[in-house]
Each structure stands twice: as C-alpha cells, then as structure tokens.
mmCIF file of C-alpha atoms in Angstrom:
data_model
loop_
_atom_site.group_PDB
_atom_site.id
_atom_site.type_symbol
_atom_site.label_atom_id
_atom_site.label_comp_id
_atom_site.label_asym_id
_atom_site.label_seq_id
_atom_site.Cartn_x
_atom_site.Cartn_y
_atom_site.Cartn_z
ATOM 1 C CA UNK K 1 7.836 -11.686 4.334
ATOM 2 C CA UNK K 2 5.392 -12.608 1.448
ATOM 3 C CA UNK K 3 3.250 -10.060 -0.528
ATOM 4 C CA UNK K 4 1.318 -9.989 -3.041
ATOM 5 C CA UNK K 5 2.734 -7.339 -5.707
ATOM 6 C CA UNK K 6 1.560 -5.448 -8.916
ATOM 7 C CA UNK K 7 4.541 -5.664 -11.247
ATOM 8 C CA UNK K 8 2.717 -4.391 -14.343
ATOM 9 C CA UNK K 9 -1.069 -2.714 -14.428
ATOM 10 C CA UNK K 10 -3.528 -4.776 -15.512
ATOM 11 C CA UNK K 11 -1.916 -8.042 -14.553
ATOM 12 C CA UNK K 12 -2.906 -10.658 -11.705
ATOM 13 C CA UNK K 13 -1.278 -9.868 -8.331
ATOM 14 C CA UNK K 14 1.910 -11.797 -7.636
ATOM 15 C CA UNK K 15 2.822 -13.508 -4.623
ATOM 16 C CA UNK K 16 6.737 -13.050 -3.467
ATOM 17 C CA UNK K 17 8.845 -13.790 -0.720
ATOM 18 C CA UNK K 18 10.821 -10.161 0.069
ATOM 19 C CA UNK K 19 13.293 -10.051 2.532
ATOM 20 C CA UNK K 20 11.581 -8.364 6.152
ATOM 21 C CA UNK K 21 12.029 -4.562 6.481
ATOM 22 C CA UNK K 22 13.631 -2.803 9.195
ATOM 23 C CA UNK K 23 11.858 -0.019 10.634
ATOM 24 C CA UNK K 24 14.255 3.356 10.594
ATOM 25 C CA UNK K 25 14.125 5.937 13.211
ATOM 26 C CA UNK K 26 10.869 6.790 14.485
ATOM 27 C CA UNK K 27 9.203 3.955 13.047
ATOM 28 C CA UNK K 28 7.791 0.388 14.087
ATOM 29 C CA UNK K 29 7.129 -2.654 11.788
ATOM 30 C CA UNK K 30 3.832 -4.412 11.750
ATOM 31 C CA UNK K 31 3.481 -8.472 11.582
ATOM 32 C CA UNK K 32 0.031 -7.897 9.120
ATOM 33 C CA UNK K 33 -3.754 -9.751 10.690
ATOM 34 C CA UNK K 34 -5.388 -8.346 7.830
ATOM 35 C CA UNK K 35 -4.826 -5.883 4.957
ATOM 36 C CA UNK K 36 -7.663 -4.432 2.609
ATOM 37 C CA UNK K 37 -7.364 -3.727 -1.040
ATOM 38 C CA UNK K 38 -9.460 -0.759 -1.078
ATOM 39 C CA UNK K 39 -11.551 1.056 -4.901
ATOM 40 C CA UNK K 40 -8.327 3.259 -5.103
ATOM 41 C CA UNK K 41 -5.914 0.166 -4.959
ATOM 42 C CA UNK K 42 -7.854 -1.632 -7.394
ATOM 43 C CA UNK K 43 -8.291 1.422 -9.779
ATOM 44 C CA UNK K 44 -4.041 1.566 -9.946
ATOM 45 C CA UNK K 45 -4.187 -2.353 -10.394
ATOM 46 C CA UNK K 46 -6.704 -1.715 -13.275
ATOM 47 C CA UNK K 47 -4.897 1.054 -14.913
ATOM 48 C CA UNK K 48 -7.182 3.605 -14.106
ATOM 49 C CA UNK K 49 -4.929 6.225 -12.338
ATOM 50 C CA UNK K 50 -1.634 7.134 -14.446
ATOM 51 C CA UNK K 51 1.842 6.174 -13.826
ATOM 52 C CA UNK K 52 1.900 4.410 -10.703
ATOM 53 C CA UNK K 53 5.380 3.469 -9.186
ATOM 54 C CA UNK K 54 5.619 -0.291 -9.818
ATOM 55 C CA UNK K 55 6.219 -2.479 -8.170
ATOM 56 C CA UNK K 56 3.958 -1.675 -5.762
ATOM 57 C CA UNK K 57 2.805 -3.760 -2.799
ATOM 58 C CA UNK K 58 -1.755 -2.519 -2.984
ATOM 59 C CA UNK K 59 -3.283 -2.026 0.696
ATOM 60 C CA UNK K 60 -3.113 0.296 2.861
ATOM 61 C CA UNK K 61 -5.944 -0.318 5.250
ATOM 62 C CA UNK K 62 -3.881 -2.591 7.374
ATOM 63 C CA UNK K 63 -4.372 -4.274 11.400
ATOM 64 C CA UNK K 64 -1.139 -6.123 12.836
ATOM 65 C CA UNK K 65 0.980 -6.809 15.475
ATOM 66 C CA UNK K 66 3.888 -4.409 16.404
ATOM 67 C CA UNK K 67 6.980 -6.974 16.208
ATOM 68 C CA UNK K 68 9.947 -4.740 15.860
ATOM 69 C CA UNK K 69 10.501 -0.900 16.790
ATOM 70 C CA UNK K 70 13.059 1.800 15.413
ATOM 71 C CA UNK K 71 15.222 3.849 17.419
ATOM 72 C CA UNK K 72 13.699 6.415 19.654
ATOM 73 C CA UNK K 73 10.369 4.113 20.073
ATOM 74 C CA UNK K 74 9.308 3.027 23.115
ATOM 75 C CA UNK K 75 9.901 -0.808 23.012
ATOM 76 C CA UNK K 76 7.046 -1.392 25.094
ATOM 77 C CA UNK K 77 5.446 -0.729 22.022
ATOM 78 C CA UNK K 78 6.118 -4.329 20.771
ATOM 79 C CA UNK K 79 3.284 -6.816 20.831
ATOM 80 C CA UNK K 80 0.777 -3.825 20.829
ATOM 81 C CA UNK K 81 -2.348 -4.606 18.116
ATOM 82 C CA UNK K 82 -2.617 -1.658 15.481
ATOM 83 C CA UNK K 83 -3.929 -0.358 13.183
ATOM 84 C CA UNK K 84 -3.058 1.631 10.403
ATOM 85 C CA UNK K 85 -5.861 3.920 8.627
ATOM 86 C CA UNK K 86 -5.090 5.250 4.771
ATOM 87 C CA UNK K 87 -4.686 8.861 6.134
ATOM 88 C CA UNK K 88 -2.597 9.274 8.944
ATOM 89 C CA UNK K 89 -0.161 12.289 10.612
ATOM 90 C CA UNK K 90 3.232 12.480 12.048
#
C-alpha cells in the first residue's frame, strides 16, 4: 500500500510503499476513496501536541472499500463502501 507518513514533527509528509495489512480477528481492511487530514492531525504534524508515536500514518476520517475481512466477519462484508468516523465503538 502507499502512505504518506510523518517520520519526524515538523517535517513534510513522506510517501512510502508499506507492505498491505492483514486484518486480525474481528476486523476488516479498507481499500481507502478518500482520507482527511483533520486540525488535530496537522497540530501532531506541526509539533503542537507532545510526544506523538512516530511514525505515524495522519488521517483518520477515512471512506473505502471493504477488500479483505478477519476471522469471525461476515464475508459478505467485502465490497461494502464505509466509512470510518474519528470516534467510533466496539
């Protein structure tokens, strides 16, 4: 997959091929439409909040395509359109 990644604060956003995750139990993994960098993303890119665990891939406002599903989810669930708000529940 490519992403675009924050290695160190305050530095430009680098773009990296990473090998594609695979989703664990109880999860699915997204093919990403769109993703938004939101204020908070841009206030860790900017140094603003402390400490943040780099690297770090910013967004997490994100719309996509379900292409692969852990165990114990429904496979039907492939080729669904989601999305993915910044506060979410189990």
């Amino acid at each position: 997959m490519k992403a675009m990644v924050l290695e160190k604060v305050g530095a430009p956003l680098k773009l990296v091929d990473r090998p594609d995750p695979m989703p664990g139990t109880g999860e699915i993994r997204l093919k990403v439409e769109a993703c938004a960098v939101c204020r908070t993303d841009l206030h860790v890119i900017d140094g603003d909040l402390r400490h943040p665990n780099l690297p770090l891939i910013p967004g997490h406002e994100i719309v996509g395509i379900v292409d692969s599903v852990g165990k114990g989810v429904a496979r039907s669930r492939v080729g669904r359109r989601v999305g993915v708000p910044w506060l979410g529940r189990d």
